[in-house]
Coordinates of C-alpha atoms in Angstrom, one line a residue:
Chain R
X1 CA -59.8 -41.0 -1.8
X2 CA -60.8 -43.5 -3.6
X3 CA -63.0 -43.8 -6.7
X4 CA -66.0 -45.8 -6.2
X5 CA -66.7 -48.7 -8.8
X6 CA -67.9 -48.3 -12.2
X7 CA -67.4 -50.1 -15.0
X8 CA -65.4 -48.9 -17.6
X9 CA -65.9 -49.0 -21.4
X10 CA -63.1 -47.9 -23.6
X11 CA -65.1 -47.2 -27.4
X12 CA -62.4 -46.3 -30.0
X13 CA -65.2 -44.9 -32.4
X14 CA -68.0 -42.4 -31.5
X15 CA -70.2 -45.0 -33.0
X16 CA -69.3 -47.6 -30.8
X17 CA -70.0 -45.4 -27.8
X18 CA -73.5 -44.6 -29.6
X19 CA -74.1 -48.2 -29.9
X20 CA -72.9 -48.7 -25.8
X21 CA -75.4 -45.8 -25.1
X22 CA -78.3 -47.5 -27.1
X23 CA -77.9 -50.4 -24.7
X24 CA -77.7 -49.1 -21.1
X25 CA -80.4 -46.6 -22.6
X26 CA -82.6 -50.1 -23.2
X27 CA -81.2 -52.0 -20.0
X28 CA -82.5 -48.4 -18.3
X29 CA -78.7 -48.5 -16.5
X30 CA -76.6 -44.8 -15.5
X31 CA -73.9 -43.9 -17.5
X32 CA -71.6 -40.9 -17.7
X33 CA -68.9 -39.5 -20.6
X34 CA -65.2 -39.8 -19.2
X35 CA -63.0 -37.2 -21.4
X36 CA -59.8 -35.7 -19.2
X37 CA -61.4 -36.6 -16.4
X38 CA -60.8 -33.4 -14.0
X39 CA -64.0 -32.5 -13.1
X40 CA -66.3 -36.2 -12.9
X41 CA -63.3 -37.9 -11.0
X42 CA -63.3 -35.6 -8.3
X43 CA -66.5 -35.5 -8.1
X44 CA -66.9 -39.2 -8.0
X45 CA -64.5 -39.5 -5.5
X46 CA -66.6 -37.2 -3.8
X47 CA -69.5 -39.5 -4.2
X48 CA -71.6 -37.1 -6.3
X49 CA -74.2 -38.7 -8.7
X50 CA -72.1 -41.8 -9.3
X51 CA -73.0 -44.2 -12.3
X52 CA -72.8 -47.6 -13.1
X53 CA -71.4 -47.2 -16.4
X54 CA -68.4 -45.0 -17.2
X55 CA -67.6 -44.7 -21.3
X56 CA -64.4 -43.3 -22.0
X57 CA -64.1 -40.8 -25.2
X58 CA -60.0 -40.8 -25.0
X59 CA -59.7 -42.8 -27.8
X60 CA -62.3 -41.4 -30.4
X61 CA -60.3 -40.1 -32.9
X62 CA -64.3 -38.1 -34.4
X63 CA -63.3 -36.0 -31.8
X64 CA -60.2 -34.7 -32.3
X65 CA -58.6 -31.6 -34.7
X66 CA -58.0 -28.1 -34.3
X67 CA -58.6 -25.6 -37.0
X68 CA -60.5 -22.0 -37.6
X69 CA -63.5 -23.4 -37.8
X70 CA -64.0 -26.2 -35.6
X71 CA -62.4 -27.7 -32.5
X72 CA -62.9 -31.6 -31.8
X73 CA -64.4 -31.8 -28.2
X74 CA -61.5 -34.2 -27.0
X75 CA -58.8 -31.2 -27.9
X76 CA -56.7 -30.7 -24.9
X77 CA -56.7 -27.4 -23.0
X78 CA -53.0 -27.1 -23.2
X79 CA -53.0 -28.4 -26.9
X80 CA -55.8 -25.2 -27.5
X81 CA -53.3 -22.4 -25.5
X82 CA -50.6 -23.5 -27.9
X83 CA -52.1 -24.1 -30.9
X84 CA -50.9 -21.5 -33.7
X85 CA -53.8 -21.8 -35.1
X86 CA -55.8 -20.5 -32.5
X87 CA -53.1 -18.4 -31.2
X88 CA -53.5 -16.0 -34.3
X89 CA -57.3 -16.1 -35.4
X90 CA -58.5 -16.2 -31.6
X91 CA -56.0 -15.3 -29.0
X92 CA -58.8 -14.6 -26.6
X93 CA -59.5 -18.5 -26.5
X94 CA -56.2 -19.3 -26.3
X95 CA -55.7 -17.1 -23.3
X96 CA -58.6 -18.1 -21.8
X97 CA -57.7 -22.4 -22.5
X98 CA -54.0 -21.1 -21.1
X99 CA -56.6 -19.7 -17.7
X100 CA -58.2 -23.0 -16.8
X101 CA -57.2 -24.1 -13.1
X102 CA -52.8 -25.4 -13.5
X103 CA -50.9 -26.5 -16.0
X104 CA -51.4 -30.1 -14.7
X105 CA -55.0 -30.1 -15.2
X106 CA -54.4 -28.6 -18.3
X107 CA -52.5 -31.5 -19.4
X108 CA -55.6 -33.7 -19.1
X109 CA -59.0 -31.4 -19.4
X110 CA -60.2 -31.2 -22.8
X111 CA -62.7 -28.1 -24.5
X112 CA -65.6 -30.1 -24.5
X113 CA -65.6 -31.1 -20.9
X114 CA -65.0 -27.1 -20.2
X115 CA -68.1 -26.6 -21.7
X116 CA -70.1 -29.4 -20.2
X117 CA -68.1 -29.1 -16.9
X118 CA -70.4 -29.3 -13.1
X119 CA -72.0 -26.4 -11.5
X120 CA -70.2 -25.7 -8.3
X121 CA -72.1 -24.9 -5.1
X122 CA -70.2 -25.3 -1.5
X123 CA -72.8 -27.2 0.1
X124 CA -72.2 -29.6 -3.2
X125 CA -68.9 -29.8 -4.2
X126 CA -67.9 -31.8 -0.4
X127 CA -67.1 -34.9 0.6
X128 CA -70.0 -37.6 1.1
X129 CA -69.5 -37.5 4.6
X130 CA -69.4 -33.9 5.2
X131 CA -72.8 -33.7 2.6
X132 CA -74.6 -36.3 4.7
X133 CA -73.5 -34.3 8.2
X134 CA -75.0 -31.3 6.6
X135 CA -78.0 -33.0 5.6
X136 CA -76.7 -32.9 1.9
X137 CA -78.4 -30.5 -0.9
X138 CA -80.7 -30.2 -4.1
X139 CA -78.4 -31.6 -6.4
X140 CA -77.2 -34.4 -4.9
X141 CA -78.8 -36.5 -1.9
X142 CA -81.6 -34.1 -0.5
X143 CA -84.5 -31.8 -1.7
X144 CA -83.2 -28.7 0.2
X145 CA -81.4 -25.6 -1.6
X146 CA -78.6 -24.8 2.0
X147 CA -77.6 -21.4 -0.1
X148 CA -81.1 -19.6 -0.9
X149 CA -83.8 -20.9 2.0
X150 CA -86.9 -22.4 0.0
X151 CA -85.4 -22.5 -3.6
X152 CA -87.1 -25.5 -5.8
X153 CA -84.2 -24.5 -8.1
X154 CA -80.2 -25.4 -7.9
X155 CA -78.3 -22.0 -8.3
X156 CA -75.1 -23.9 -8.2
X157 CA -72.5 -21.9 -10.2
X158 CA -70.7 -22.5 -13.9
X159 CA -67.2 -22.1 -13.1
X160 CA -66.3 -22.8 -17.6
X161 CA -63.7 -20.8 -18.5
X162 CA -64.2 -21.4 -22.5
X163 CA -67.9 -20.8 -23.0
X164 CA -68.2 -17.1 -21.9
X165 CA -65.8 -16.4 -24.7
X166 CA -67.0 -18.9 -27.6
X167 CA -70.6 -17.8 -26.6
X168 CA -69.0 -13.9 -27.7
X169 CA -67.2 -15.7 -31.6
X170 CA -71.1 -17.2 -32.1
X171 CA -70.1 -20.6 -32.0
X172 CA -72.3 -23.9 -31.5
X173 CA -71.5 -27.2 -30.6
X174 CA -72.1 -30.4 -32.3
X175 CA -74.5 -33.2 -30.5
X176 CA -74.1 -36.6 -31.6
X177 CA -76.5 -39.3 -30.0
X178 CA -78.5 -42.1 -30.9
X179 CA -81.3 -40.0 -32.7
X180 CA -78.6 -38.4 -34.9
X181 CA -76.5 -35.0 -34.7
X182 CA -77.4 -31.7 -34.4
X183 CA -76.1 -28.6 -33.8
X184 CA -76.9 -26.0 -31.2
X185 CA -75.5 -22.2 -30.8
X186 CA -73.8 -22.2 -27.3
X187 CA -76.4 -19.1 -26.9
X188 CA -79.4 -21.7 -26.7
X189 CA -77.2 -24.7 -25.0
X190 CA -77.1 -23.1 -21.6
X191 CA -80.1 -23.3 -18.9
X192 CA -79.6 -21.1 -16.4
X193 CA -80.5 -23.7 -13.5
X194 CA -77.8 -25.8 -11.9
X195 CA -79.1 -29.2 -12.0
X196 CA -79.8 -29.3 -15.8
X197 CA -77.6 -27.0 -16.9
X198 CA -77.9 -27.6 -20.5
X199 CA -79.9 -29.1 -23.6
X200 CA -77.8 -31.7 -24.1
X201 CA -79.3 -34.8 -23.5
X202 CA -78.0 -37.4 -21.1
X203 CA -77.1 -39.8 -24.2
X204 CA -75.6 -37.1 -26.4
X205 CA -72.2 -36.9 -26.7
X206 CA -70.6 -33.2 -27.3
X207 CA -68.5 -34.1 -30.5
X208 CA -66.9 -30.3 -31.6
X209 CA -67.0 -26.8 -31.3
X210 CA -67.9 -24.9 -34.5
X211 CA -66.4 -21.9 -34.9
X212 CA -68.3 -19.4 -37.8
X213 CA -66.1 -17.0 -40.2
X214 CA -67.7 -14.6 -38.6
X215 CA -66.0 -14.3 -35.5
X216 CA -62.8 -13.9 -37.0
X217 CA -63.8 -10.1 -37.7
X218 CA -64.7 -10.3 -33.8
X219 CA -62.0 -8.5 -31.4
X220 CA -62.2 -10.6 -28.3
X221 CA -61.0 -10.4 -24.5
X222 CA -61.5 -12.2 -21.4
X223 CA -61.0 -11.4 -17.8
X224 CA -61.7 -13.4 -14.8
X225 CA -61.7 -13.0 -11.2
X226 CA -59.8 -16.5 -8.6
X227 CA -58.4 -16.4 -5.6
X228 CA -55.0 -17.5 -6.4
X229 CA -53.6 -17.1 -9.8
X230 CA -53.9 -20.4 -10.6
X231 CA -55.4 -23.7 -10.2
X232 CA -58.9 -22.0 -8.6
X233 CA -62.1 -22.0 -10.4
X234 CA -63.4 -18.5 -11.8
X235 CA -64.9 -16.6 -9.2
X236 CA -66.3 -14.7 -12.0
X237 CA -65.1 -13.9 -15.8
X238 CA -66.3 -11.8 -18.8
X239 CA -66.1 -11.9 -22.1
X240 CA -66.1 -9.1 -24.0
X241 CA -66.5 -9.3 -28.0
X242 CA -66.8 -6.1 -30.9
X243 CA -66.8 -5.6 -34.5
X244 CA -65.5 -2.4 -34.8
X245 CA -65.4 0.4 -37.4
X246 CA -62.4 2.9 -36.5
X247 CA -63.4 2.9 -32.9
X248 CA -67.0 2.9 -32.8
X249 CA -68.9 -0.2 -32.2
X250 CA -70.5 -1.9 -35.4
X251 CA -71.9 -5.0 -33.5
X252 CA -71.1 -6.1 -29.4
X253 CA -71.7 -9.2 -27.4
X254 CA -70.8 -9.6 -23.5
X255 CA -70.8 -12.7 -21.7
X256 CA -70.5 -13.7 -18.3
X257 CA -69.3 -17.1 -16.1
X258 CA -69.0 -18.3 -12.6
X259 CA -71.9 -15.5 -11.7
X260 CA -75.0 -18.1 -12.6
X261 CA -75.7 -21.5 -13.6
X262 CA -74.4 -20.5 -17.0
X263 CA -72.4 -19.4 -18.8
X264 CA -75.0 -16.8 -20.5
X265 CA -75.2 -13.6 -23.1
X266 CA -75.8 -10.0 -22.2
X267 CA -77.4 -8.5 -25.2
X268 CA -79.6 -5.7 -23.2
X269 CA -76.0 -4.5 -21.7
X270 CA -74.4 -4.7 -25.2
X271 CA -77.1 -3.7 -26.9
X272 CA -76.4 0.0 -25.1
X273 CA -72.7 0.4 -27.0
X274 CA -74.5 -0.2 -30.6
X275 CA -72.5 2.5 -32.7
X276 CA -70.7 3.9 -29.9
X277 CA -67.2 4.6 -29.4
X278 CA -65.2 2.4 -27.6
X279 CA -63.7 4.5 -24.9
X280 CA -63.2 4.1 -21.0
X281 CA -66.9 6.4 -20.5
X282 CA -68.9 3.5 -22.4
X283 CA -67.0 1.2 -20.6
X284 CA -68.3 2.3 -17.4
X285 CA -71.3 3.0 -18.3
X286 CA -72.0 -0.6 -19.4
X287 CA -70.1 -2.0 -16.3
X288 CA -72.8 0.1 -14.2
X289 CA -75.3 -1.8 -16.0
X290 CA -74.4 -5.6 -15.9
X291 CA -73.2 -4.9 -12.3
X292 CA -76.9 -3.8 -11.6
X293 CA -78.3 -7.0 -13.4
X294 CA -76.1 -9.5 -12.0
X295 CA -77.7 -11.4 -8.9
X296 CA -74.8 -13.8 -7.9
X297 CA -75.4 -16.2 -5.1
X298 CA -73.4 -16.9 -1.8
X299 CA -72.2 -20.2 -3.1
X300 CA -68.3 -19.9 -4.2
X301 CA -65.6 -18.3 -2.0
X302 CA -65.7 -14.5 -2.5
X303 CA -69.1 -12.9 -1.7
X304 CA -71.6 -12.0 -3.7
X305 CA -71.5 -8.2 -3.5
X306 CA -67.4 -8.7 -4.5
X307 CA -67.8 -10.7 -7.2
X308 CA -70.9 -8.4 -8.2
X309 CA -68.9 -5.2 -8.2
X310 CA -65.6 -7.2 -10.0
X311 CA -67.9 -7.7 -12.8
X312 CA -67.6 -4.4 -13.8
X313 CA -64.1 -4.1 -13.4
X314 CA -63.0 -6.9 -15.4
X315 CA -65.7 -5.7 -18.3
X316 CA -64.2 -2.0 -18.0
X317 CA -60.5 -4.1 -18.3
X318 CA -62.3 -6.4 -21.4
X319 CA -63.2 -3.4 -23.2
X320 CA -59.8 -1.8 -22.5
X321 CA -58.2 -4.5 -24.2
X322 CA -60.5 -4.7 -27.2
X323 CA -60.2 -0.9 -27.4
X324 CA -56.9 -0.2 -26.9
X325 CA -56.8 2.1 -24.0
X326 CA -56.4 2.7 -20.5
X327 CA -58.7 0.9 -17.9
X328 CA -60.3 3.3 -15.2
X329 CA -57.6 2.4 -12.2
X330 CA -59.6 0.1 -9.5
X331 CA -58.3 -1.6 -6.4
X332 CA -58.8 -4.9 -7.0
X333 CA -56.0 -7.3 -8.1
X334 CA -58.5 -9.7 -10.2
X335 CA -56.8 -10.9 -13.3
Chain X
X1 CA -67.1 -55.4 -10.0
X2 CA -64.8 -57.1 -11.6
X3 CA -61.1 -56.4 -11.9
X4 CA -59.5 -55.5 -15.5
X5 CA -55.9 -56.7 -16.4
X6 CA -54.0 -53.7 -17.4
X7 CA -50.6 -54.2 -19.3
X8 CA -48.6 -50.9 -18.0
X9 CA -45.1 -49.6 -18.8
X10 CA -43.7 -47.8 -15.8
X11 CA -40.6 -46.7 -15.9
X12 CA -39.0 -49.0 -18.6
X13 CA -40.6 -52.1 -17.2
X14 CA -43.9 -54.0 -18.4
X15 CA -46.2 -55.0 -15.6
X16 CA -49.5 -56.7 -16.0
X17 CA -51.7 -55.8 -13.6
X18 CA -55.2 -57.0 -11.8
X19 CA -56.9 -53.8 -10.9
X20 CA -60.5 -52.3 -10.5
X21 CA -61.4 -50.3 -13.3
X22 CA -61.4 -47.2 -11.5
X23 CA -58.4 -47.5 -10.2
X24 CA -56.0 -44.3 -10.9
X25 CA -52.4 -44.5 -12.3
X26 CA -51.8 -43.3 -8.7
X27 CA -53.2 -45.9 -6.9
X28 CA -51.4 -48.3 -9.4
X29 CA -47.7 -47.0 -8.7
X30 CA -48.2 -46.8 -5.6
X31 CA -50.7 -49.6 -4.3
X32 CA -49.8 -52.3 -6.9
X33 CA -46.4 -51.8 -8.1
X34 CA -45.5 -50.1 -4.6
X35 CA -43.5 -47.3 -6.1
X36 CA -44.0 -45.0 -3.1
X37 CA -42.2 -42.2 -4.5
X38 CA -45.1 -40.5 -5.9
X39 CA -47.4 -39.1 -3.0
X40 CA -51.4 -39.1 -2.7
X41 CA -52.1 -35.2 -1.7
X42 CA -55.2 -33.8 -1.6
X43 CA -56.1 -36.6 -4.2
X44 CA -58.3 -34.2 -6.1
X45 CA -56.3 -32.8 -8.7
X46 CA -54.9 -29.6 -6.6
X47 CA -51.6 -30.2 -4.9
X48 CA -49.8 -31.8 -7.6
X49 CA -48.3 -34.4 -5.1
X50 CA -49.0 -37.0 -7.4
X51 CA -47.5 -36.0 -10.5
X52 CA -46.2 -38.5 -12.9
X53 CA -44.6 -38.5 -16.8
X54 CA -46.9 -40.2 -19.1
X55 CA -45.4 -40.0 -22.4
X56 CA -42.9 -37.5 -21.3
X57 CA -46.3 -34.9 -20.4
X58 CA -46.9 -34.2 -16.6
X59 CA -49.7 -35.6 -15.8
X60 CA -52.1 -36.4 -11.9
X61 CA -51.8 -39.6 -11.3
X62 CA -55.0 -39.0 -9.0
X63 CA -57.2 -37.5 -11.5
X64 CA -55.7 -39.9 -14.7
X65 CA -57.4 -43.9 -15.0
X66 CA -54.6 -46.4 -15.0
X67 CA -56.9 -48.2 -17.6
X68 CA -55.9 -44.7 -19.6
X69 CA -52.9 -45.4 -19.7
X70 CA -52.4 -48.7 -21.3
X71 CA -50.0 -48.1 -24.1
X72 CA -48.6 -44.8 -22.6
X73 CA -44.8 -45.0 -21.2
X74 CA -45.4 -43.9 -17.7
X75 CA -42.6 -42.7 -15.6
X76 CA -42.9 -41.9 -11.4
X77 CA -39.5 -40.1 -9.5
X78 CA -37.7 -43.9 -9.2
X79 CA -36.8 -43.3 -12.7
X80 CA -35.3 -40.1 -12.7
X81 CA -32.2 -41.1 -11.3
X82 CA -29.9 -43.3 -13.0
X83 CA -28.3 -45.7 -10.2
X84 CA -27.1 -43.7 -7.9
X85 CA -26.3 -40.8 -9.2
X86 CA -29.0 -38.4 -8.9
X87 CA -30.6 -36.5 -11.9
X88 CA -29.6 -32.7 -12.2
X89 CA -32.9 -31.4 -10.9
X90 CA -32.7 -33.4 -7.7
X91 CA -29.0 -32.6 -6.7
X92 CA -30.1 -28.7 -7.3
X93 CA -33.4 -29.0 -5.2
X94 CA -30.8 -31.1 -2.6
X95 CA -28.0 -28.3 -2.8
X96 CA -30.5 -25.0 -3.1
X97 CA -32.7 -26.3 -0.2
X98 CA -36.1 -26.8 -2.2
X99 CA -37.0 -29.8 -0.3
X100 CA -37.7 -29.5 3.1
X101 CA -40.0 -32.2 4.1
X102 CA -40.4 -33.6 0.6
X103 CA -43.5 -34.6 0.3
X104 CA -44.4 -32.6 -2.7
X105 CA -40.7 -32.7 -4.0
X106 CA -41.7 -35.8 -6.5
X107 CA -44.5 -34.1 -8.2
X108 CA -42.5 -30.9 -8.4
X109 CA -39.1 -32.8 -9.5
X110 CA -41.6 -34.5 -12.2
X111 CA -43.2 -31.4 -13.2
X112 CA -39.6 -30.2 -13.9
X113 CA -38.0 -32.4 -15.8
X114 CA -41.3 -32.1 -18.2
X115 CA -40.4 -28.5 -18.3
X116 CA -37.0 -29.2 -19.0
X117 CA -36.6 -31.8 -21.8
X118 CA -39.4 -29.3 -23.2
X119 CA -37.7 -26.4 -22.8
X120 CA -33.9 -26.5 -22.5
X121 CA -33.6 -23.0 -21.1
X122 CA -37.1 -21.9 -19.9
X123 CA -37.7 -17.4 -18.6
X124 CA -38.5 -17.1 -14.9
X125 CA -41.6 -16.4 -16.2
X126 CA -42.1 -20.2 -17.6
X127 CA -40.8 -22.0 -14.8
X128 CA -43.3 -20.0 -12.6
X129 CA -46.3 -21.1 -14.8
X130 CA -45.1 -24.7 -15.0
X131 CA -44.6 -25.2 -11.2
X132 CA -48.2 -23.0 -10.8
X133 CA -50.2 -26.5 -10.5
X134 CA -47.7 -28.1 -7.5
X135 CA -48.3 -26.5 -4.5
X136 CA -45.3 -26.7 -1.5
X137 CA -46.5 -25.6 2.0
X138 CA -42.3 -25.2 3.3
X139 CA -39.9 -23.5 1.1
X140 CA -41.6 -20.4 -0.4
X141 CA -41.1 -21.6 -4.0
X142 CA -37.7 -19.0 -4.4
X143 CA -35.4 -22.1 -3.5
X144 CA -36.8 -24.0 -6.4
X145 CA -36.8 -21.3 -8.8
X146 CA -33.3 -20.9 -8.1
X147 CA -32.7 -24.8 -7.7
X148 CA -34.5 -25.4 -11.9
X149 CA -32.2 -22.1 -12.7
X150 CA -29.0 -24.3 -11.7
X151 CA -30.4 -27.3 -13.0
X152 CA -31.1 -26.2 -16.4
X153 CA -28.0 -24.2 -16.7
X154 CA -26.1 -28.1 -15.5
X155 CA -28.1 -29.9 -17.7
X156 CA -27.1 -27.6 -20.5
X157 CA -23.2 -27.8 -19.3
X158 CA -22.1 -29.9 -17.4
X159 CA -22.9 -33.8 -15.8
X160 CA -24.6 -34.2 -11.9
X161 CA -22.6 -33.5 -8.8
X162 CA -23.6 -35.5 -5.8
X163 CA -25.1 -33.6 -3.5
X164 CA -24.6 -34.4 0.5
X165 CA -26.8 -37.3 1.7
X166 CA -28.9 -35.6 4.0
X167 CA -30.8 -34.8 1.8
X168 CA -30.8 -37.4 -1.2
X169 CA -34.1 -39.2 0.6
X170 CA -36.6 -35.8 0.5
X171 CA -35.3 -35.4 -3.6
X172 CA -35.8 -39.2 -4.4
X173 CA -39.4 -39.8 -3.0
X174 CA -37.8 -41.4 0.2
X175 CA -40.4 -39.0 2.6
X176 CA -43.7 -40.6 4.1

């Protein structure tokens, strides 16, 4: 397939692509980020919300680095699952950068495009010709949800491995665009609709990932549910963070991805393990409970009652892990 | 839109090239400088068909901007071998039968010798995650692992053997 034309800019400083922004901004011209490139080239070559303008971030050297408290946006996946640092203050994001899709997309996605990475829907994610043969959808050429008859809303999916368990350390993410930078928790970045998907504003550019002390007193694990071990998008994943005191619960966040348009919190779920022991019987009981809140939609390969009931079996396995002890045995071979 | 002119190192040599600016290093190699050896798949980032060496990293051609590359030492499958004689990992996918029709053989040949000047002597387990992004739809995968098993273990011994020429086309890119 090949990629439709755009023209490319190449900044080599985040204020030069500010200053490219500011323009097509005033010219009132489409733009989109290029980081690795995974996710917006397939799409374009898909024909899905093409823009005139592409601006590369390879070469802006703002958003680069890797330490314990903040990761530069451009950071590659595989550069994140190896990084010692990471490795030993948050092995839980290493596993899950050392998750995303193959090694080979690894080589090229970065952290911040995880994040900021397209809902997936099946009647979206097609090629132009089989879109326009199915009359299209929502998000791209028509005003029609094809998953939930009459829906003004997408409910396209967020398939980010990373969020779910960045969202569980507490960390926000730095916005840089022509009005200045700010920073935003990933707990407020998220909407839970398909189309807009986040906060961030079309000309902001997603410069780093801040990391607070805090979450290095946070035990963190992550599951996740694909079809094949590798390569596929999350079907479904959990993240499962505690601040523990022998084995009862101090403080607990859960968060969930690839069952909504986010990547969002649990707190009413967690909120029920607050100075309880961490043990296989709290395990499923809180697995009872985000399996009964979940309402995941027919739009990703397994169905919705799987990937419903697979939520509580990979937060029973989270838990496990943070805990120390041994998962209630299930059927399923989800990872 | 107008074209770009890309200065590109491929495989030792510099090229300077006219191209869109969306072309892909794929569509480069293959299109532009007609190195043929590395295959257009799916062309979405899945098969790993398509898989190049761009500063010694594996990388998609299909999903990677040739514009990205500019300054990069790329290398496709024509450069593994040295003249005629065949680099370790293809005589071993020749002589263990891990090519059958080939098409995917370049990506997973370059894949490979990533792996390998990486990691000299890699655990069953690490080969198995670094092939996990090339898919083959003939062999069954257990021919390869056996044929990077003898190909490390050469490469850490001993110089190439020739394998027979039957199958010196599938291992060098030669299938359409």
């Amino acid at each position: 397939m090949i990629l439709p034309s755009f023209e490319l800019h190449r900044p080599s400083s985040l204020a030069e692509a500010i200053d490219l922004v500011r323009g097509f901004e005033a010219r009132g011209e489409s733009y989109d980020f290029l980081s690795g490139g995974t996710d917006l080239l397939a799409n374009y070559k898909c024909k899905i919300n093409v823009k005139r303008h592409v601006v590369s971030l390879r070469h802006l050297p703002e958003l680069l680095g890797i330490s314990r408290d903040s990761i530069g946006a451009g950071e590659l996946l595989w550069r994140i699952a190896e990084s010692q640092e990471i490795h030993e203050s948050f092995p839980a994001l290493a596993k899950a950068a050392e998750w995303v899709a193959s090694p080979l997309i690894r080589e090229s996605a970065t952290i911040g495009g995880n994040l900021l990475q397209d809902t997936r829907c099946y009647h979206y994610n097609q090629t132009y010709w089989w879109r326009v043969a199915h009359e299209s959808c929502l998000k791209a050429e028509a005003d029609v949800c094809r998953v939930v008859p009459g829906e003004k809303t997408c409910v396209a999916t967020y398939c980010g491995d990373l969020a779910p368990v960045l969202l569980c350390m507490g960390a926000s993410v730095r916005l840089v665009g022509p009005d200045g930078s700010r920073d935003v928790p990933l707990s407020a970045f998220y909407i839970d609709e398909g189309i807009q998907r986040f906060v961030k504003k079309p000309s902001e550019i997603l410069s780093e990932v801040r990391i607070p002390t805090e979450a290095r007193r946070r035990k963190v694990a992550y599951r996740k549910l694909r079809l094949r071990q590798s390569i596929d998008f999350p079907d479904a994943g959990i993240a499962f963070a505690a601040e523990l005191s022998g084995s009862r619960i101090v403080n607990c966040w859960i968060a969930s991805t690839a069952v909504g348009s986010a990547a969002l919190l649990h707190p009413d779920v967690a909120q029920k393990a607050m100075g309880r022991d961490l043990g296989e019987p709290l395990a499923g009981e809180l697995a009872a409970a985000l399996v009964a809140s979940a309402r995941p939609y027919r739009n990703t390969f397994f169905a919705p009652g799987y990937r419903k009931e697979m939520l509580g079996v990979l937060l029973r396995r989270a838990m496990a892990e943070v805990g120390g002890f041994e998962p209630a045995p299930s059927q399923s071979a989800a990872g | 839109m107008r074209k770009i002119l890309l200065r590109l190192r491929v495989n030792g040599a510099h090229h300077e090239v006219a191209v869109r600016p969306s072309a892909t290093v794929l569509d480069v190699v293959r299109d532009t400088l007609h190195l043929t050896g590395t295959k257009r798949g799916c062309d979405m980032g899945t098969c790993g068909c398509c898989t190049v060496l761009v500063d010694g990293r594996a990388r998609l051609g299909c999903l990677t901007l040739a514009a990205e590359v500019e300054g990069c030492e790329v290398r496709t499958i024509e450069s593994l071998r040295e003249g005629e004689q065949l680099h370790p990992l293809q005589s071993a996918f020749a002589e263990c039968g891990a090519a059958q029709c080939g098409f995917c053989t370049p990506g997973f040949l370059m894949t490979c010798s990533a792996l390998l000047s990486r990691t000299p002597t890699p655990t069953p387990e690490q080969v198995k995650d670094a092939i996990s992004g090339n898919l083959c739809r003939c062999t069954g995968y257990t021919k390869m692992y056996e044929a990077i098993d003898r190909a490390a273990a050469q490469m850490r011994t001993e110089p190439a053997r020739e394998p027979e020429l039957s199958s010196r086309e599938a291992v060098s890119g030669g299938s359409r």
